[in-house]
Amino acid sequence: PGKLLEITDADPVTRTGRVSFGGVVKEVNLACVPEARVGDYVTVHVGFALAVVDEADAALVFEYLREADALAAADRGDGGVAG
Amino acid sequence: MKYVDEYRDADGARRLAAAIAAVTTRPWTIMEVCGGQTHAIVRFGLDQLLPDGLALVHGPGCPVCVTPVELIEKALEIAARPEVIFCSFGDMLRVPGAREDLFAVKARGGDVRIVYSPLDALALARQHPDRQVVFFAVGFETTAPANAMAVHQARLQEIGNFSLLVSHVLVPPAIEAILSAPGNRVQGFLAAGHVCMVMGYTEYEPLARAYGVPIVVTGFEPLDILQGILMCVQQLEAGRAEVENQYRRAVTREGNRAALDLIRRVFRVVPRKWRGVGEIPASGLGLTPEYAGFDAETRFGVAHRLVAEDPECLSGLVLQGRRQPTDCPAFGTRCTPARPLGATMVSSEGACAAYYHYRRRGAAAREG
């Protein structure tokens, strides 16, 4: 995913923006993400932004890891964190 | 990089692998559909983190690999014409046709150009009104919005010297073909996250119900894939067969509405032949009558012909998860990315290419 820095063309069909991928900036078509705002992160394929990354859902990875720890601990018969 | 590095954390991978081992009590066979997922699995060694008995098989999610060889032949014929500028994604250039590839046509003087986006090809059409610009539109549903937009803009802006050679394929019919094949051993699927980002995942629900298989929409980073496997195994162990979404940060059940409207306006569902597999009904996209004037096959009147594949190539079986690349006697010897027998060795999403780049040393060590 890249960070939307600027919207350079606001026409609905040719809507275009500059997106930074860790410092590498590309021109990206935004017609499929009319809701995207400067500062949002977007997922891009072949020059087209197709989704705005949902920050709350992106943070789910940390919850998944906590659940994973609980599954592994239950299997080992551990009660909790303290060894 | 934000939204990338968090999902490549090695410690996180170990924690998820421990959870998978904890919940797995029986052997299971899971297929990951997307070639991008195959590459991540092979590159990061994710399959080697899994407990014995939990098998990952690689699916047909490589659009370059499944483009029919007859279409490659048509591409070669069109690209050789002096008035044509033939534009394509890079990895199509080395996909073998009956005797040669697009790179060979380029070497003989054909104007074959690598582009990043179909809009780059459209820009070339604007810049060269005296030439015919053709874009090789290969892909699953993920690239359909971009291709639809290129044709839509061409029509709005009356750019007549632009056309598409269409090779779009759809994932749900491929999954159904695998599930309904006699002797199928796949018990669960990791669906392609970026395809579902566009299409949503409602199409997978009838498949999960009809065939009793869990289908987990999964992303592409190591933690995404391990999480997807964990969710799939949890369903298998509990006897559930539902569609779940691991890739929630980019995928919603309904998909991208703007992209779907665009695709449905420009494309319609058609039967398509899959290289190495055969024809699958309602498995591809073709242009609607409104946009049919932009179809390159029609515009250039390229003849139909029957093409024989190299008999040694196992690509078709690899794409259906029935063989691993290393099962092939030609792997790494008579077949390499520089001189491939089939598309799976040359595409950036091909399973054989993934094994060649990331596993060759291991294979040689086992043999030697």
Short mmCIF file of N, CA and C in Angstrom, two decimals, chain A residues 1 12-14 21-22 26-27 29 31-34 41 43-55 57-62 64-69 71-72 75-76, chain B residues 1-4 6-7 12 15-16 18-19 22-23 89 116-119 142-143 145-146 149 152-153 156-157 194 197-198 223 227 230 234 245-246 248-250 256 258-259 262:
data_model
loop_
_atom_site.label_atom_id
_atom_site.label_comp_id
_atom_site.label_asym_id
_atom_site.label_seq_id
_atom_site.Cartn_x
_atom_site.Cartn_y
_atom_site.Cartn_z
N PRO A 1 0.84 -1.21 0.00
CA PRO A 1 0.00 0.00 0.00
C PRO A 1 0.87 1.25 0.00
N PRO A 12 -13.96 12.92 -12.29
CA PRO A 12 -14.32 11.57 -11.78
C PRO A 12 -13.74 10.42 -12.60
N VAL A 13 -13.62 10.59 -13.93
CA VAL A 13 -13.13 9.47 -14.76
C VAL A 13 -11.61 9.39 -14.73
N THR A 14 -10.96 10.55 -14.83
CA THR A 14 -9.49 10.54 -14.92
C THR A 14 -8.85 10.87 -13.58
N PHE A 21 5.19 5.10 -2.20
CA PHE A 21 5.46 3.74 -1.70
C PHE A 21 6.83 3.78 -1.02
N GLY A 22 6.84 4.11 0.23
CA GLY A 22 8.10 4.19 0.97
C GLY A 22 9.08 5.15 0.34
N LYS A 26 4.43 7.49 -7.32
CA LYS A 26 3.86 7.15 -8.63
C LYS A 26 2.53 7.88 -8.83
N GLU A 27 2.21 8.11 -10.12
CA GLU A 27 0.90 8.63 -10.48
C GLU A 27 -0.08 7.47 -10.49
N ASN A 29 -4.29 6.17 -10.70
CA ASN A 29 -5.68 6.51 -11.00
C ASN A 29 -6.55 6.24 -9.78
N ALA A 31 -10.05 6.63 -9.71
CA ALA A 31 -11.47 6.56 -10.06
C ALA A 31 -12.23 5.52 -9.25
N CYS A 32 -11.55 4.45 -8.82
CA CYS A 32 -12.24 3.40 -8.07
C CYS A 32 -12.27 3.66 -6.57
N VAL A 33 -11.63 4.72 -6.10
CA VAL A 33 -11.67 5.05 -4.67
C VAL A 33 -12.08 6.50 -4.49
N PRO A 34 -13.33 6.83 -4.85
CA PRO A 34 -13.77 8.22 -4.76
C PRO A 34 -13.72 8.76 -3.33
N TYR A 41 -3.98 5.59 3.10
CA TYR A 41 -3.16 4.58 2.43
C TYR A 41 -4.07 3.81 1.48
N THR A 43 -4.34 0.63 -1.66
CA THR A 43 -3.74 -0.55 -2.30
C THR A 43 -3.84 -0.33 -3.81
N VAL A 44 -2.70 -0.50 -4.50
CA VAL A 44 -2.62 -0.15 -5.92
C VAL A 44 -2.24 -1.35 -6.77
N HIS A 45 -2.93 -1.50 -7.90
CA HIS A 45 -2.54 -2.51 -8.89
C HIS A 45 -2.49 -1.87 -10.25
N VAL A 46 -1.44 -2.15 -10.98
CA VAL A 46 -1.23 -1.63 -12.34
C VAL A 46 -1.70 -0.19 -12.49
N GLY A 47 -1.29 0.65 -11.55
CA GLY A 47 -1.58 2.08 -11.65
C GLY A 47 -2.95 2.50 -11.18
N PHE A 48 -3.73 1.57 -10.59
CA PHE A 48 -5.07 1.91 -10.11
C PHE A 48 -5.19 1.63 -8.61
N ALA A 49 -5.68 2.60 -7.87
CA ALA A 49 -5.99 2.37 -6.46
C ALA A 49 -7.31 1.63 -6.39
N LEU A 50 -7.34 0.52 -5.63
CA LEU A 50 -8.54 -0.30 -5.60
C LEU A 50 -9.17 -0.40 -4.21
N ALA A 51 -8.46 0.04 -3.17
CA ALA A 51 -9.03 0.01 -1.82
C ALA A 51 -8.30 1.01 -0.95
N VAL A 52 -9.03 1.61 -0.02
CA VAL A 52 -8.41 2.43 1.01
C VAL A 52 -8.17 1.51 2.20
N VAL A 53 -6.93 1.46 2.71
CA VAL A 53 -6.61 0.56 3.82
C VAL A 53 -7.33 1.06 5.07
N ASP A 54 -8.10 0.15 5.67
CA ASP A 54 -8.82 0.49 6.89
C ASP A 54 -7.87 0.35 8.08
N GLU A 55 -7.58 1.48 8.73
CA GLU A 55 -6.58 1.46 9.80
C GLU A 55 -6.96 0.55 10.95
N ASP A 57 -8.87 -2.12 10.86
CA ASP A 57 -8.73 -3.52 10.45
C ASP A 57 -7.26 -3.88 10.29
N ALA A 58 -6.44 -2.92 9.89
CA ALA A 58 -5.00 -3.20 9.75
C ALA A 58 -4.38 -3.54 11.10
N ALA A 59 -4.92 -2.96 12.15
CA ALA A 59 -4.38 -3.22 13.49
C ALA A 59 -4.83 -4.57 14.03
N LEU A 60 -5.74 -5.24 13.32
CA LEU A 60 -6.21 -6.56 13.76
C LEU A 60 -5.08 -7.56 13.87
N VAL A 61 -3.99 -7.35 13.10
CA VAL A 61 -2.87 -8.30 13.12
C VAL A 61 -2.40 -8.53 14.54
N PHE A 62 -2.41 -7.47 15.36
CA PHE A 62 -1.92 -7.61 16.74
C PHE A 62 -2.89 -8.44 17.59
N TYR A 64 -4.84 -10.80 16.28
CA TYR A 64 -4.65 -12.17 15.79
C TYR A 64 -3.48 -12.82 16.50
N LEU A 65 -2.40 -12.06 16.72
CA LEU A 65 -1.22 -12.62 17.36
C LEU A 65 -1.51 -12.97 18.82
N ARG A 66 -2.29 -12.13 19.49
CA ARG A 66 -2.65 -12.45 20.89
C ARG A 66 -3.49 -13.72 20.94
N GLU A 67 -4.44 -13.85 19.99
CA GLU A 67 -5.27 -15.06 19.95
C GLU A 67 -4.41 -16.29 19.66
N ALA A 68 -3.42 -16.11 18.77
CA ALA A 68 -2.52 -17.22 18.43
C ALA A 68 -1.76 -17.67 19.68
N ASP A 69 -1.27 -16.71 20.46
CA ASP A 69 -0.55 -17.05 21.69
C ASP A 69 -1.44 -17.84 22.63
N LEU A 71 -3.97 -19.77 21.84
CA LEU A 71 -4.16 -21.13 21.31
C LEU A 71 -2.96 -22.01 21.62
N ALA A 72 -1.77 -21.44 21.41
CA ALA A 72 -0.54 -22.21 21.66
C ALA A 72 -0.40 -22.53 23.14
N ASP A 75 -2.72 -25.28 24.26
CA ASP A 75 -2.26 -26.59 23.81
C ASP A 75 -1.13 -27.12 24.68
N ARG A 76 -0.30 -26.17 25.16
CA ARG A 76 0.81 -26.60 26.02
C ARG A 76 0.34 -26.89 27.43
N MET B 1 8.29 -0.21 5.76
CA MET B 1 7.15 0.45 5.10
C MET B 1 5.87 0.14 5.86
N LYS B 2 5.06 1.15 6.01
CA LYS B 2 3.84 0.95 6.77
C LYS B 2 2.90 0.00 6.03
N TYR B 3 2.20 -0.82 6.79
CA TYR B 3 1.25 -1.82 6.27
C TYR B 3 1.95 -2.91 5.46
N VAL B 4 3.25 -2.99 5.56
CA VAL B 4 3.99 -4.11 4.96
C VAL B 4 4.83 -4.79 6.04
N GLU B 6 4.85 -4.75 9.25
CA GLU B 6 4.15 -5.40 10.39
C GLU B 6 3.77 -6.83 10.04
N TYR B 7 3.53 -7.08 8.75
CA TYR B 7 3.04 -8.39 8.32
C TYR B 7 4.16 -9.32 7.90
N GLY B 12 6.27 -12.78 14.83
CA GLY B 12 4.83 -12.98 14.63
C GLY B 12 4.56 -14.26 13.85
N ARG B 15 4.85 -17.19 16.14
CA ARG B 15 3.70 -17.29 17.05
C ARG B 15 2.49 -17.89 16.34
N LEU B 16 2.26 -17.45 15.09
CA LEU B 16 1.14 -18.01 14.33
C LEU B 16 1.38 -19.47 13.99
N ALA B 18 3.03 -21.59 15.76
CA ALA B 18 2.79 -22.36 16.99
C ALA B 18 1.30 -22.59 17.19
N ALA B 19 0.49 -21.58 16.88
CA ALA B 19 -0.96 -21.71 17.03
C ALA B 19 -1.51 -22.73 16.04
N ALA B 22 -0.80 -26.06 17.27
CA ALA B 22 -1.63 -26.36 18.44
C ALA B 22 -3.02 -26.83 18.05
N VAL B 23 -3.59 -26.29 17.00
CA VAL B 23 -4.98 -26.64 16.67
C VAL B 23 -5.09 -27.80 15.69
N PHE B 89 2.53 -6.45 -20.02
CA PHE B 89 3.28 -6.53 -18.78
C PHE B 89 4.55 -7.33 -19.06
N TYR B 116 3.57 -0.53 -17.47
CA TYR B 116 3.18 -0.81 -16.08
C TYR B 116 1.65 -0.84 -15.95
N SER B 117 0.97 -0.08 -16.80
CA SER B 117 -0.48 0.08 -16.68
C SER B 117 -1.10 0.17 -18.07
N PRO B 118 -2.36 -0.30 -18.23
CA PRO B 118 -3.01 -0.12 -19.54
C PRO B 118 -3.15 1.34 -19.94
N LEU B 119 -3.17 2.25 -18.95
CA LEU B 119 -3.26 3.68 -19.29
C LEU B 119 -1.97 4.16 -19.97
N THR B 142 -8.55 -8.75 -10.68
CA THR B 142 -7.82 -7.62 -10.09
C THR B 142 -7.47 -6.54 -11.10
N THR B 143 -7.09 -6.94 -12.31
CA THR B 143 -6.70 -5.94 -13.31
C THR B 143 -7.85 -5.54 -14.23
N PRO B 145 -10.60 -3.77 -13.59
CA PRO B 145 -11.01 -2.35 -13.53
C PRO B 145 -10.08 -1.45 -14.34
N ALA B 146 -8.78 -1.72 -14.29
CA ALA B 146 -7.81 -0.90 -15.03
C ALA B 146 -8.03 -1.05 -16.53
N MET B 149 -11.20 0.65 -17.55
CA MET B 149 -11.04 2.11 -17.57
C MET B 149 -10.31 2.56 -18.83
N HIS B 152 -12.76 2.39 -21.64
CA HIS B 152 -13.80 3.40 -21.39
C HIS B 152 -13.27 4.80 -21.76
N GLN B 153 -12.05 5.10 -21.33
CA GLN B 153 -11.46 6.40 -21.68
C GLN B 153 -11.22 6.50 -23.19
N LEU B 156 -14.56 7.38 -24.70
CA LEU B 156 -14.96 8.75 -24.38
C LEU B 156 -14.14 9.77 -25.15
N GLN B 157 -12.84 9.48 -25.27
CA GLN B 157 -11.93 10.43 -25.91
C GLN B 157 -11.73 10.12 -27.39
N HIS B 194 -6.56 -9.90 -3.33
CA HIS B 194 -6.73 -8.73 -4.21
C HIS B 194 -7.85 -8.89 -5.21
N MET B 197 -10.78 -7.96 -3.20
CA MET B 197 -10.80 -6.52 -2.95
C MET B 197 -11.68 -5.84 -4.00
N VAL B 198 -11.62 -6.34 -5.22
CA VAL B 198 -12.44 -5.80 -6.31
C VAL B 198 -13.85 -6.39 -6.29
N LEU B 223 2.39 -12.95 7.49
CA LEU B 223 1.45 -13.08 8.62
C LEU B 223 0.02 -13.24 8.12
N GLN B 227 -2.10 -16.49 9.08
CA GLN B 227 -3.39 -16.27 9.74
C GLN B 227 -4.50 -16.93 8.93
N LEU B 230 -4.41 -20.59 9.57
CA LEU B 230 -4.94 -20.87 10.91
C LEU B 230 -6.46 -20.87 10.89
N GLN B 234 -8.82 -24.12 11.60
CA GLN B 234 -9.80 -24.09 12.68
C GLN B 234 -11.18 -24.51 12.17
N ASN B 245 -13.09 -13.83 6.14
CA ASN B 245 -12.24 -12.79 5.57
C ASN B 245 -11.07 -12.49 6.49
N GLN B 246 -9.87 -12.95 6.11
CA GLN B 246 -8.67 -12.62 6.89
C GLN B 246 -8.15 -11.23 6.52
N ARG B 248 -9.21 -8.22 6.11
CA ARG B 248 -10.23 -7.22 6.34
C ARG B 248 -9.76 -5.79 6.10
N ARG B 249 -8.44 -5.55 6.15
CA ARG B 249 -8.00 -4.18 5.98
C ARG B 249 -8.17 -3.69 4.54
N ALA B 250 -8.42 -4.61 3.60
CA ALA B 250 -8.62 -4.19 2.20
C ALA B 250 -9.87 -4.78 1.55
N ASN B 256 -15.55 -3.58 -4.31
CA ASN B 256 -15.42 -2.17 -4.67
C ASN B 256 -16.51 -1.80 -5.66
N ALA B 258 -17.40 1.01 -7.25
CA ALA B 258 -17.03 1.77 -8.44
C ALA B 258 -16.35 0.86 -9.46
N ALA B 259 -15.46 -0.01 -8.97
CA ALA B 259 -14.75 -0.93 -9.88
C ALA B 259 -15.73 -1.92 -10.50
N LEU B 262 -17.77 -0.37 -13.29
CA LEU B 262 -16.93 -0.20 -14.48
C LEU B 262 -16.75 -1.53 -15.22
#
